[in-house]
Amino acid sequence: GNSVTQMEGPVTLSEEAFLTINCTYTATGYPSLFWYVQYPGEGLQLLLKATKADDKGSNKGFEATYRKETTSFHLEKGSVQVSDSAVYFCALSPSGGSYIPTFGRGTSLIVHP
Amino acid sequence: GAGVSQSPSNKVTEKGKDVELRCDPISGHTALYWYRQSLGQGLEFLIYFQGNSAPDKSGLPSDRFSAERTGGSVSTLTIQRTQQEDSAVYLCASSLQTGFLGNEQFFGPGTRLTVL
């Protein structure tokens, strides 16, 4: 079956530090890949996505590149802010057959001033 | 409304009671998903609907869980004879359609269920 593995948290950084949250996946075919973010007390919302190999998704200074050869979709940001503190979920949507998305366990990010 | 709404936002119940959780998806979204989010466990898929039909119920944890969707819109998740291990946040999401690459899911704020 499909699976998504992301680094365990919490990740604790100082403001303006560089962020990487690793995500790798297992799936057949060519799934779409997503990063969702859940701010405290809120629901999940889409942060960025990529639908084919070598695509780069970007939003709010965050980036992730769909790497088919390493089955990865690592999330990066050059300079984090306190307001980026949230839980980040990596997810995939299969390309055929099952329509059930698969989510990682989530990585909590804490940014200190 | 413009987004996915869920009710109630919080539900406290006693062990053995039945509960109903409601989800109002975004108008026009044909796909609807239910997930369970337990502390530190990520999102656990429960069931999804395409229109009013549920092609895959494999994620439902037991026969105490059931869900329905009427008119291609509102969905209700029912948990019968609740147990303490049912305590979690239940999330609903909708999307324009299933099987479409890059199809974003829009999530509701969730219902926090506590079984005493």
CSV table of C-alpha atoms in Angstrom, one decimal:
chain,number,residue,atom,x,y,z
A,1,GLY,CA,0.0,0.0,0.0
A,2,ASN,CA,0.9,3.7,-0.1
A,3,SER,CA,2.8,5.3,2.7
A,4,VAL,CA,4.2,8.7,3.7
A,5,THR,CA,7.0,9.0,6.2
A,6,GLN,CA,8.0,12.4,7.6
A,7,MET,CA,10.6,13.3,10.2
A,8,GLU,CA,9.4,13.3,13.7
A,9,GLY,CA,9.2,16.5,15.7
A,10,PRO,CA,9.1,18.8,17.3
A,11,VAL,CA,11.5,20.8,15.2
A,12,THR,CA,12.5,23.8,17.3
A,13,LEU,CA,14.2,26.8,15.5
A,14,SER,CA,15.1,30.4,16.1
A,15,GLU,CA,13.5,33.0,14.0
A,16,GLU,CA,15.2,33.5,10.6
A,17,ALA,CA,16.7,30.0,10.7
A,18,PHE,CA,16.6,27.6,7.7
A,19,LEU,CA,14.0,24.9,7.8
A,20,THR,CA,13.9,21.5,6.3
A,21,ILE,CA,11.2,18.9,7.0
A,22,ASN,CA,11.9,15.6,5.3
A,23,CYS,CA,9.2,13.6,3.6
A,24,THR,CA,9.5,10.4,1.6
A,25,TYR,CA,6.8,8.3,0.1
A,26,THR,CA,5.9,4.9,-1.2
A,27,ALA,CA,3.4,4.6,-4.0
A,28,THR,CA,2.8,3.1,-7.4
A,29,GLY,CA,2.6,5.2,-10.5
A,30,TYR,CA,2.8,9.0,-10.3
A,31,PRO,CA,0.9,10.4,-7.3
A,32,SER,CA,0.4,14.0,-6.5
A,33,LEU,CA,2.2,15.3,-3.5
A,34,PHE,CA,1.1,17.9,-1.0
A,35,TRP,CA,2.1,19.7,2.1
A,36,TYR,CA,-0.7,20.8,4.4
A,37,VAL,CA,-0.3,23.1,7.5
A,38,GLN,CA,-2.4,23.1,10.6
A,39,TYR,CA,-2.0,26.3,12.7
A,40,PRO,CA,-2.9,26.0,16.4
A,41,GLY,CA,-6.7,25.7,16.9
A,42,GLU,CA,-7.4,25.6,13.1
A,43,GLY,CA,-8.1,23.0,10.5
A,44,LEU,CA,-5.6,21.7,7.9
A,45,GLN,CA,-5.0,23.9,4.9
A,46,LEU,CA,-3.1,23.3,1.7
A,47,LEU,CA,0.4,24.9,1.8
A,48,LEU,CA,1.7,23.7,-1.6
A,49,LYS,CA,1.5,20.9,-4.1
A,50,ALA,CA,3.3,19.2,-7.0
A,51,THR,CA,1.7,16.9,-9.5
A,52,LYS,CA,4.6,15.5,-11.5
A,53,ALA,CA,8.3,14.7,-11.2
A,54,ASP,CA,10.6,17.7,-10.9
A,55,ASP,CA,7.7,20.1,-10.2
A,56,LYS,CA,8.4,22.6,-7.5
A,57,GLY,CA,5.5,23.7,-5.3
A,58,SER,CA,5.9,27.0,-3.5
A,59,ASN,CA,3.8,29.3,-1.3
A,60,LYS,CA,4.5,31.8,1.5
A,61,GLY,CA,8.3,31.3,1.2
A,62,PHE,CA,8.0,27.5,1.5
A,63,GLU,CA,9.2,25.2,-1.3
A,64,ALA,CA,9.2,21.5,-2.1
A,65,THR,CA,10.4,19.7,-5.1
A,66,TYR,CA,8.9,16.4,-6.3
A,67,ARG,CA,11.8,14.0,-6.6
A,68,LYS,CA,10.8,10.8,-8.3
A,69,GLU,CA,14.3,9.2,-8.1
A,70,THR,CA,14.5,9.6,-4.3
A,71,THR,CA,10.7,9.4,-3.8
A,72,SER,CA,10.9,12.6,-1.7
A,73,PHE,CA,9.1,15.9,-1.2
A,74,HIS,CA,11.1,17.7,1.4
A,75,LEU,CA,9.7,21.0,2.7
A,76,GLU,CA,12.1,24.0,2.9
A,77,LYS,CA,12.0,27.6,3.9
A,78,GLY,CA,15.0,29.9,4.0
A,79,SER,CA,14.0,32.1,6.9
A,80,VAL,CA,11.3,31.0,9.3
A,81,GLN,CA,9.1,33.3,11.4
A,82,VAL,CA,7.4,32.8,14.7
A,83,SER,CA,4.1,32.8,12.8
A,84,ASP,CA,5.2,29.6,10.9
A,85,SER,CA,4.8,27.6,14.2
A,86,ALA,CA,2.4,24.9,13.3
A,87,VAL,CA,2.1,21.2,12.4
A,88,TYR,CA,3.0,20.3,8.9
A,89,PHE,CA,1.6,17.2,7.1
A,90,CYS,CA,3.0,15.6,4.0
A,91,ALA,CA,0.5,13.8,1.9
A,92,LEU,CA,0.0,12.0,-1.4
A,93,SER,CA,-3.0,11.5,-3.7
A,94,PRO,CA,-2.7,8.3,-5.8
A,95,SER,CA,-2.7,8.4,-9.5
A,96,GLY,CA,-5.1,5.6,-10.1
A,97,GLY,CA,-7.2,2.9,-8.5
A,98,SER,CA,-7.7,4.0,-4.9
A,99,TYR,CA,-8.7,7.6,-4.4
A,100,ILE,CA,-7.7,7.6,-0.8
A,101,PRO,CA,-5.1,10.1,0.1
A,102,THR,CA,-2.3,9.1,2.5
A,103,PHE,CA,-1.0,11.5,5.1
A,104,GLY,CA,2.2,11.5,7.2
A,105,ARG,CA,2.0,11.7,11.0
A,106,GLY,CA,2.8,15.4,11.0
A,107,THR,CA,5.8,17.4,12.1
A,108,SER,CA,5.4,20.1,14.7
A,109,LEU,CA,7.5,23.2,14.1
A,110,ILE,CA,8.2,25.6,17.0
A,111,VAL,CA,9.9,28.9,16.1
A,112,HIS,CA,11.3,31.0,18.9
A,113,PRO,CA,11.8,34.8,18.6
B,1,GLY,CA,-20.6,29.4,3.8
B,2,ALA,CA,-17.5,29.5,1.8
B,3,GLY,CA,-15.7,26.7,3.6
B,4,VAL,CA,-16.3,23.3,5.1
B,5,SER,CA,-18.2,23.4,8.3
B,6,GLN,CA,-18.5,20.8,11.0
B,7,SER,CA,-20.8,20.5,14.0
B,8,PRO,CA,-20.6,20.3,16.9
B,9,SER,CA,-17.1,21.7,17.5
B,10,ASN,CA,-16.8,19.9,20.8
B,11,LYS,CA,-18.7,16.9,22.0
B,12,VAL,CA,-18.4,15.3,25.5
B,13,THR,CA,-20.3,12.1,25.9
B,14,GLU,CA,-20.5,9.1,28.3
B,15,LYS,CA,-19.2,5.7,27.4
B,16,GLY,CA,-21.9,3.7,25.7
B,17,LYS,CA,-23.9,6.6,24.2
B,18,ASP,CA,-24.3,7.2,20.5
B,19,VAL,CA,-23.0,10.4,18.8
B,20,GLU,CA,-23.6,12.1,15.5
B,21,LEU,CA,-21.1,14.3,13.8
B,22,ARG,CA,-22.1,16.5,10.9
B,23,CYS,CA,-20.2,17.9,8.0
B,24,ASP,CA,-21.3,20.5,5.5
B,25,PRO,CA,-18.9,20.5,2.5
B,26,ILE,CA,-18.2,23.2,0.0
B,27,SER,CA,-21.0,23.6,-2.4
B,28,GLY,CA,-20.4,21.7,-5.6
B,29,HIS,CA,-17.7,19.4,-4.2
B,30,THR,CA,-18.6,15.9,-5.1
B,31,ALA,CA,-16.0,14.1,-2.9
B,32,LEU,CA,-16.1,14.1,0.9
B,33,TYR,CA,-13.7,12.4,3.3
B,34,TRP,CA,-13.8,11.6,7.0
B,35,TYR,CA,-10.6,11.3,9.0
B,36,ARG,CA,-9.7,10.8,12.6
B,37,GLN,CA,-6.9,12.6,14.2
B,38,SER,CA,-5.6,11.3,17.5
B,39,LEU,CA,-2.8,13.0,19.4
B,40,GLY,CA,0.5,12.3,17.8
B,41,GLN,CA,-1.0,9.8,15.3
B,42,GLY,CA,-1.5,11.9,12.2
B,43,LEU,CA,-4.6,11.5,10.1
B,44,GLU,CA,-6.4,8.2,10.0
B,45,PHE,CA,-8.7,7.7,6.9
B,46,LEU,CA,-12.2,6.5,7.8
B,47,ILE,CA,-14.4,6.7,4.7
B,48,TYR,CA,-15.0,8.7,1.6
B,49,PHE,CA,-18.0,9.6,-0.5
B,50,GLN,CA,-18.3,10.2,-4.2
B,51,GLY,CA,-21.6,11.8,-4.5
B,52,ASN,CA,-23.9,9.9,-2.1
B,53,SER,CA,-22.1,6.6,-2.4
B,54,ALA,CA,-19.2,5.4,-0.3
B,55,PRO,CA,-17.0,3.2,-2.5
B,56,ASP,CA,-14.5,2.5,0.2
B,57,LYS,CA,-15.5,2.0,3.9
B,58,SER,CA,-12.3,0.1,4.7
B,59,GLY,CA,-11.1,2.7,7.1
B,60,LEU,CA,-14.0,2.4,9.5
B,61,PRO,CA,-12.5,1.0,12.8
B,62,SER,CA,-15.5,-1.1,13.7
B,63,ASP,CA,-19.1,-1.8,12.9
B,64,ARG,CA,-20.0,0.8,15.5
B,65,PHE,CA,-19.0,3.4,13.0
B,66,SER,CA,-21.2,4.4,10.1
B,67,ALA,CA,-21.6,7.3,7.8
B,68,GLU,CA,-24.1,8.6,5.2
B,69,ARG,CA,-24.4,11.4,2.8
B,70,THR,CA,-27.6,12.8,1.4
B,71,GLY,CA,-28.3,15.0,-1.6
B,72,GLY,CA,-24.6,15.0,-2.5
B,73,SER,CA,-24.0,17.4,0.3
B,74,VAL,CA,-24.3,17.0,4.1
B,75,SER,CA,-22.7,14.0,5.7
B,76,THR,CA,-23.2,12.5,9.1
B,77,LEU,CA,-20.7,10.2,10.9
B,78,THR,CA,-22.4,8.1,13.6
B,79,ILE,CA,-20.6,6.3,16.4
B,80,GLN,CA,-22.7,3.9,18.3
B,81,ARG,CA,-22.0,2.7,21.9
B,82,THR,CA,-19.0,5.0,22.1
B,83,GLN,CA,-15.8,3.8,23.8
B,84,GLN,CA,-13.0,5.8,25.4
B,85,GLU,CA,-10.7,5.0,22.6
B,86,ASP,CA,-13.0,6.8,20.2
B,87,SER,CA,-11.9,10.1,21.8
B,88,ALA,CA,-10.2,12.1,19.0
B,89,VAL,CA,-10.7,15.0,16.6
B,90,TYR,CA,-12.9,14.0,13.7
B,91,LEU,CA,-12.0,15.9,10.5
B,92,CYS,CA,-14.1,16.3,7.4
B,93,ALA,CA,-12.7,17.3,4.0
B,94,SER,CA,-14.2,17.9,0.6
B,95,SER,CA,-12.7,18.2,-2.9
B,96,LEU,CA,-14.0,19.0,-6.3
B,97,GLN,CA,-13.7,15.4,-7.4
B,98,THR,CA,-11.8,12.3,-6.8
B,99,GLY,CA,-9.3,10.7,-9.1
B,100,PHE,CA,-8.0,14.1,-10.3
B,101,LEU,CA,-4.3,14.7,-10.0
B,102,GLY,CA,-3.5,17.5,-7.7
B,103,ASN,CA,-7.0,17.8,-6.4
B,104,GLU,CA,-6.8,19.8,-3.2
B,105,GLN,CA,-8.8,18.8,-0.1
B,106,PHE,CA,-10.5,21.5,1.9
B,107,PHE,CA,-10.7,20.7,5.6
B,108,GLY,CA,-13.2,21.7,8.2
B,109,PRO,CA,-12.2,22.7,11.7
B,110,GLY,CA,-13.0,19.3,13.2
B,111,THR,CA,-15.2,18.0,16.0
B,112,ARG,CA,-13.3,17.2,19.2
B,113,LEU,CA,-15.0,14.1,20.7
B,114,THR,CA,-14.3,13.2,24.3
B,115,VAL,CA,-15.7,10.0,25.7
B,116,LEU,CA,-15.8,9.8,29.5
